[in-house]
Tab-separated table of N, CA, C and O in Angstrom:
chain	number	residue	atom	x	y	z
E	10	UNK	N	0.778	-1.177	0.007
E	10	UNK	CA	-0.019	-0.020	0.054
E	10	UNK	C	0.903	1.244	-0.043
E	10	UNK	O	1.802	1.240	0.836
E	11	UNK	N	0.649	2.174	-0.903
E	11	UNK	CA	1.397	3.393	-1.023
E	11	UNK	C	1.058	4.409	0.130
E	11	UNK	O	-0.085	4.291	0.733
E	12	UNK	N	1.931	5.411	0.300
E	12	UNK	CA	1.588	6.425	1.246
E	12	UNK	C	0.280	7.091	0.944
E	12	UNK	O	-0.534	7.445	1.712
E	13	UNK	N	0.075	7.471	-0.354
E	13	UNK	CA	-1.096	8.107	-0.819
E	13	UNK	C	-2.374	7.284	-0.515
E	13	UNK	O	-3.395	7.837	-0.101
E	14	UNK	N	-2.188	5.964	-0.605
E	14	UNK	CA	-3.481	5.126	-0.305
E	14	UNK	C	-3.762	5.046	1.193
E	14	UNK	O	-4.958	4.925	1.645
E	15	UNK	N	-2.636	5.318	2.038
E	15	UNK	CA	-2.822	5.207	3.462
E	15	UNK	C	-3.394	6.448	4.081
E	15	UNK	O	-4.092	6.488	5.004
E	16	UNK	N	-3.059	7.537	3.434
E	16	UNK	CA	-3.572	8.903	3.902
E	16	UNK	C	-4.921	9.231	3.299
E	16	UNK	O	-5.214	9.197	2.086
E	17	UNK	N	-5.837	9.618	4.163
E	17	UNK	CA	-7.181	9.990	3.671
E	17	UNK	C	-7.157	11.560	3.868
E	17	UNK	O	-6.896	12.080	4.964
E	18	UNK	N	-7.570	12.185	2.690
E	18	UNK	CA	-7.658	13.659	2.867
E	18	UNK	C	-8.994	14.020	3.510
E	18	UNK	O	-10.074	13.584	3.094
E	19	UNK	N	-8.851	15.085	4.263
E	19	UNK	CA	-10.167	15.564	4.898
E	19	UNK	C	-10.250	17.083	4.236
E	19	UNK	O	-9.398	17.936	4.522
E	20	UNK	N	-11.379	17.401	3.635
E	20	UNK	CA	-11.583	18.675	3.147
E	20	UNK	C	-11.990	19.645	4.223
E	20	UNK	O	-12.901	19.291	5.078
E	21	UNK	N	-11.346	20.794	4.061
E	21	UNK	CA	-11.793	21.956	5.097
E	21	UNK	C	-12.614	22.943	4.374
E	21	UNK	O	-13.120	23.821	5.021
E	22	UNK	N	-12.746	22.726	3.078
E	22	UNK	CA	-13.588	23.692	2.421
E	22	UNK	C	-13.641	23.236	0.887
E	22	UNK	O	-12.919	22.407	0.516
E	23	UNK	N	-14.544	23.865	0.282
E	23	UNK	CA	-14.812	23.593	-1.193
E	23	UNK	C	-14.923	24.879	-1.909
E	23	UNK	O	-15.593	25.719	-1.528
E	24	UNK	N	-14.181	24.991	-3.006
E	24	UNK	CA	-14.405	26.232	-3.976
E	24	UNK	C	-15.379	25.884	-4.951
E	24	UNK	O	-15.276	24.849	-5.676
E	25	UNK	N	-16.283	26.729	-5.190
E	25	UNK	CA	-17.206	26.661	-6.308
E	25	UNK	C	-16.960	27.817	-7.113
E	25	UNK	O	-17.109	29.005	-6.798
E	26	UNK	N	-16.571	27.528	-8.303
E	26	UNK	CA	-16.156	28.660	-9.268
E	26	UNK	C	-17.268	28.697	-10.369
E	26	UNK	O	-17.210	28.047	-11.404
E	27	UNK	N	-18.238	29.561	-10.082
E	27	UNK	CA	-19.321	29.704	-11.075
E	27	UNK	C	-19.172	30.745	-12.050
E	27	UNK	O	-20.016	30.909	-12.978
E	28	UNK	N	-18.184	31.708	-12.045
E	28	UNK	CA	-17.934	32.668	-12.774
E	28	UNK	C	-16.751	32.783	-13.683
E	28	UNK	O	-16.478	33.560	-14.483
E	29	UNK	N	-16.118	31.548	-13.717
E	29	UNK	CA	-15.008	31.283	-14.538
E	29	UNK	C	-13.660	31.945	-14.103
E	29	UNK	O	-12.706	31.999	-14.827
E	30	UNK	N	-13.602	32.233	-12.872
E	30	UNK	CA	-12.343	32.902	-12.231
E	30	UNK	C	-11.168	31.898	-12.199
E	30	UNK	O	-10.025	32.160	-12.648
E	31	UNK	N	-11.487	30.634	-11.705
E	31	UNK	CA	-10.461	29.628	-11.513
E	31	UNK	C	-10.366	28.739	-12.723
E	31	UNK	O	-9.315	28.398	-13.223
E	32	UNK	N	-11.432	28.322	-13.272
E	32	UNK	CA	-11.519	27.469	-14.357
E	32	UNK	C	-12.496	28.137	-15.436
E	32	UNK	O	-13.546	28.489	-15.060
E	33	UNK	N	-12.031	28.127	-16.634
E	33	UNK	CA	-12.841	28.493	-17.736
E	33	UNK	C	-13.916	27.492	-17.991
E	33	UNK	O	-13.726	26.509	-18.712
E	34	UNK	N	-15.165	27.718	-17.717
E	34	UNK	CA	-16.279	26.837	-17.923
E	34	UNK	C	-17.258	27.325	-18.924
E	34	UNK	O	-18.428	26.772	-19.022
E	35	UNK	N	-16.814	28.154	-19.746
E	35	UNK	CA	-17.590	28.760	-20.791
E	35	UNK	C	-18.229	27.668	-21.766
E	35	UNK	O	-19.437	27.640	-22.027
E	36	UNK	N	-17.333	26.664	-22.233
E	36	UNK	CA	-17.746	25.642	-23.108
E	36	UNK	C	-18.793	24.798	-22.473
E	36	UNK	O	-19.807	24.439	-23.117
E	37	UNK	N	-18.642	24.450	-21.193
E	37	UNK	CA	-19.568	23.579	-20.522
E	37	UNK	C	-20.929	24.386	-20.294
E	37	UNK	O	-22.023	23.745	-20.484
E	38	UNK	N	-20.879	25.755	-19.988
E	38	UNK	CA	-22.118	26.461	-19.832
E	38	UNK	C	-22.819	26.521	-21.226
E	38	UNK	O	-24.057	26.298	-21.283
E	39	UNK	N	-22.134	26.743	-22.336
E	39	UNK	CA	-22.770	26.921	-23.602
E	39	UNK	C	-23.450	25.548	-23.954
E	39	UNK	O	-24.540	25.510	-24.478
E	40	UNK	N	-22.752	24.459	-23.711
E	40	UNK	CA	-23.246	23.115	-24.035
E	40	UNK	C	-24.577	22.907	-23.242
E	40	UNK	O	-25.605	22.447	-23.707
E	41	UNK	N	-24.595	23.220	-21.936
E	41	UNK	CA	-25.645	23.083	-21.056
E	41	UNK	C	-26.900	23.960	-21.510
E	41	UNK	O	-27.987	23.543	-21.604
E	42	UNK	N	-26.514	25.137	-21.962
E	42	UNK	CA	-27.506	26.069	-22.415
E	42	UNK	C	-28.175	25.559	-23.657
E	42	UNK	O	-29.475	25.654	-23.914
E	43	UNK	N	-27.353	24.958	-24.592
E	43	UNK	CA	-27.908	24.553	-25.865
E	43	UNK	C	-28.902	23.272	-25.596
E	43	UNK	O	-29.936	23.215	-26.318
E	44	UNK	N	-28.503	22.507	-24.630
E	44	UNK	CA	-29.368	21.357	-24.332
E	44	UNK	C	-30.655	21.854	-23.704
E	44	UNK	O	-31.664	21.220	-24.046
E	45	UNK	N	-30.542	22.869	-22.882
E	45	UNK	CA	-31.796	23.475	-22.322
E	45	UNK	C	-32.746	23.946	-23.452
E	45	UNK	O	-33.884	23.677	-23.292
E	46	UNK	N	-32.194	24.743	-24.373
E	46	UNK	CA	-32.979	25.170	-25.404
E	46	UNK	C	-33.641	24.175	-26.247
E	46	UNK	O	-34.893	24.099	-26.632
E	47	UNK	N	-32.863	23.069	-26.502
E	47	UNK	CA	-33.373	21.922	-27.325
E	47	UNK	C	-34.388	21.182	-26.436
E	47	UNK	O	-35.455	20.706	-27.017
E	48	UNK	N	-34.323	21.056	-25.119
E	48	UNK	CA	-35.228	20.393	-24.333
E	48	UNK	C	-36.661	20.976	-24.352
E	48	UNK	O	-37.657	20.337	-24.250
E	49	UNK	N	-36.654	22.323	-24.490
E	49	UNK	CA	-37.940	23.080	-24.608
E	49	UNK	C	-38.287	23.466	-25.993
E	49	UNK	O	-39.176	24.264	-26.220
E	50	UNK	N	-37.571	22.906	-26.905
E	50	UNK	CA	-38.023	23.080	-28.386
E	50	UNK	C	-37.947	24.479	-28.749
E	50	UNK	O	-38.797	25.078	-29.468
E	51	UNK	N	-36.917	25.297	-28.319
E	51	UNK	CA	-36.724	26.654	-28.801
E	51	UNK	C	-35.544	26.845	-29.582
E	51	UNK	O	-34.555	26.117	-29.384
E	52	UNK	N	-35.461	27.820	-30.441
E	52	UNK	CA	-34.242	28.080	-31.212
E	52	UNK	C	-33.036	28.593	-30.297
E	52	UNK	O	-33.227	29.181	-29.218
E	53	UNK	N	-31.890	28.006	-30.736
E	53	UNK	CA	-30.745	28.123	-29.841
E	53	UNK	C	-30.164	29.531	-30.337
E	53	UNK	O	-29.747	29.567	-31.582
E	54	UNK	N	-29.935	30.407	-29.337
E	54	UNK	CA	-29.345	31.713	-29.734
E	54	UNK	C	-27.810	31.654	-30.065
E	54	UNK	O	-27.223	30.525	-29.628
E	55	UNK	N	-27.142	32.576	-30.504
E	55	UNK	CA	-25.792	32.593	-30.688
E	55	UNK	C	-25.094	32.565	-29.346
E	55	UNK	O	-25.618	33.041	-28.347
E	56	UNK	N	-23.920	32.155	-29.234
E	56	UNK	CA	-23.101	31.990	-28.022
E	56	UNK	C	-23.199	33.321	-27.208
E	56	UNK	O	-23.262	33.272	-26.019
E	57	UNK	N	-22.798	34.454	-27.828
E	57	UNK	CA	-22.819	35.647	-27.186
E	57	UNK	C	-24.007	36.035	-26.397
E	57	UNK	O	-24.036	36.518	-25.323
E	58	UNK	N	-25.172	35.752	-26.949
E	58	UNK	CA	-26.472	36.014	-26.416
E	58	UNK	C	-26.638	35.043	-25.255
E	58	UNK	O	-27.119	35.493	-24.140
E	59	UNK	N	-26.332	33.840	-25.350
E	59	UNK	CA	-26.483	32.796	-24.368
E	59	UNK	C	-25.659	33.200	-23.055
E	59	UNK	O	-25.959	32.987	-21.964
E	60	UNK	N	-24.363	33.694	-23.404
E	60	UNK	CA	-23.469	34.189	-22.263
E	60	UNK	C	-24.131	35.259	-21.473
E	60	UNK	O	-23.715	35.409	-20.382
E	61	UNK	N	-24.959	36.032	-22.138
E	61	UNK	CA	-25.593	37.187	-21.475
E	61	UNK	C	-26.790	36.793	-20.538
E	61	UNK	O	-27.101	37.467	-19.644
E	62	UNK	N	-27.270	35.553	-20.793
E	62	UNK	CA	-28.514	35.114	-20.051
E	62	UNK	C	-28.206	35.190	-18.395
E	62	UNK	O	-29.069	35.688	-17.701
E	63	UNK	N	-27.284	34.601	-17.859
E	63	UNK	CA	-26.945	34.540	-16.444
E	63	UNK	C	-27.002	35.941	-15.807
E	63	UNK	O	-27.563	36.255	-14.809
E	64	UNK	N	-26.281	36.905	-16.604
E	64	UNK	CA	-26.230	38.262	-16.106
E	64	UNK	C	-27.636	38.924	-15.978
E	64	UNK	O	-27.945	39.569	-15.088
E	65	UNK	N	-28.404	38.688	-17.039
E	65	UNK	CA	-29.755	39.117	-17.100
E	65	UNK	C	-30.662	38.686	-16.129
E	65	UNK	O	-31.350	39.389	-15.395
E	66	UNK	N	-30.438	37.372	-15.773
E	66	UNK	CA	-31.161	36.731	-14.786
E	66	UNK	C	-30.975	37.282	-13.422
E	66	UNK	O	-31.720	37.553	-12.613
E	67	UNK	N	-29.618	37.405	-13.143
E	67	UNK	CA	-29.053	37.989	-11.885
E	67	UNK	C	-29.484	39.389	-11.620
E	67	UNK	O	-29.837	39.729	-10.605
E	68	UNK	N	-29.675	40.155	-12.663
E	68	UNK	CA	-30.030	41.564	-12.536
E	68	UNK	C	-31.560	41.740	-12.648
E	68	UNK	O	-32.027	42.857	-12.677
E	69	UNK	N	-32.237	40.587	-12.749
E	69	UNK	CA	-33.727	40.691	-12.885
E	69	UNK	C	-34.309	41.227	-14.170
E	69	UNK	O	-35.449	41.761	-14.200
E	70	UNK	N	-33.519	41.236	-15.280
E	70	UNK	CA	-33.856	41.760	-16.553
E	70	UNK	C	-34.561	40.606	-17.381
E	70	UNK	O	-34.272	39.514	-17.022
E	71	UNK	N	-35.484	41.017	-18.203
E	71	UNK	CA	-36.126	39.916	-18.958
E	71	UNK	C	-35.376	39.217	-19.883
E	71	UNK	O	-34.268	39.714	-20.357
E	72	UNK	N	-35.688	37.898	-20.141
E	72	UNK	CA	-34.911	36.952	-21.037
E	72	UNK	C	-35.927	36.343	-22.058
E	72	UNK	O	-35.520	35.744	-22.952
E	73	UNK	N	-37.225	36.846	-21.965
E	73	UNK	CA	-38.307	36.257	-22.856
E	73	UNK	C	-37.938	36.436	-24.393
E	73	UNK	O	-38.171	35.596	-25.288
E	74	UNK	N	-37.328	37.606	-24.720
E	74	UNK	CA	-37.009	37.936	-26.121
E	74	UNK	C	-35.930	37.056	-26.525
E	74	UNK	O	-35.708	36.861	-27.718
E	75	UNK	N	-35.057	36.544	-25.728
E	75	UNK	CA	-33.971	35.641	-26.009
E	75	UNK	C	-34.446	34.162	-26.067
E	75	UNK	O	-34.114	33.441	-26.969
E	76	UNK	N	-35.207	33.903	-25.047
E	76	UNK	CA	-35.592	32.447	-24.951
E	76	UNK	C	-36.851	32.059	-25.871
E	76	UNK	O	-37.098	30.966	-26.085
E	77	UNK	N	-37.561	33.099	-26.190
E	77	UNK	CA	-38.790	32.856	-27.039
E	77	UNK	C	-39.718	31.899	-26.396
E	77	UNK	O	-40.437	31.099	-26.897
E	78	UNK	N	-39.737	32.160	-24.957
E	78	UNK	CA	-40.605	31.454	-24.051
E	78	UNK	C	-40.786	32.193	-22.785
E	78	UNK	O	-40.081	33.192	-22.576
E	79	UNK	N	-41.705	31.767	-21.972
E	79	UNK	CA	-41.839	32.334	-20.624
E	79	UNK	C	-40.690	31.880	-19.829
E	79	UNK	O	-40.144	30.793	-19.897
E	80	UNK	N	-40.228	32.807	-18.986
E	80	UNK	CA	-39.114	32.632	-18.130
E	80	UNK	C	-39.192	31.298	-17.342
E	80	UNK	O	-38.309	30.520	-17.239
E	81	UNK	N	-40.492	30.999	-16.818
E	81	UNK	CA	-40.594	29.799	-15.995
E	81	UNK	C	-40.393	28.558	-16.770
E	81	UNK	O	-40.283	27.501	-16.132
E	82	UNK	N	-40.421	28.554	-18.129
E	82	UNK	CA	-40.104	27.306	-18.809
E	82	UNK	C	-38.619	26.932	-18.627
E	82	UNK	O	-38.269	25.781	-18.597
E	83	UNK	N	-37.771	27.918	-18.443
E	83	UNK	CA	-36.353	27.708	-18.223
E	83	UNK	C	-36.035	27.758	-16.692
E	83	UNK	O	-35.095	27.071	-16.328
E	84	UNK	N	-36.805	28.497	-15.916
E	84	UNK	CA	-36.488	28.588	-14.579
E	84	UNK	C	-37.724	28.462	-13.667
E	84	UNK	O	-38.274	29.310	-13.085
E	85	UNK	N	-38.345	27.273	-13.597
E	85	UNK	CA	-39.519	26.902	-12.949
E	85	UNK	C	-39.541	27.093	-11.471
E	85	UNK	O	-40.654	27.212	-10.839
E	86	UNK	N	-38.373	27.200	-10.836
E	86	UNK	CA	-38.327	27.269	-9.367
E	86	UNK	C	-37.995	28.668	-8.938
E	86	UNK	O	-37.671	28.873	-7.695
E	87	UNK	N	-38.018	29.727	-9.840
E	87	UNK	CA	-37.622	31.078	-9.248
E	87	UNK	C	-38.827	31.826	-8.932
E	87	UNK	O	-39.975	31.476	-9.262
């Protein structure tokens, strides 16, 4: 058994990087957004428009003109 297998790491904290500061997650976000648009049978906007969606939601700005749907179709729990 190696030293690494013998030692168990105990986490004292977890970093969540939701804004791309530590890890560039843009590609993953765009893929998830495309899947969401496909799931509700809506046209997929260009990447730049999709990248604006989280900011609009955070600021309480409308997204219906982008999603071509009611917001609750994409965010049913807000």
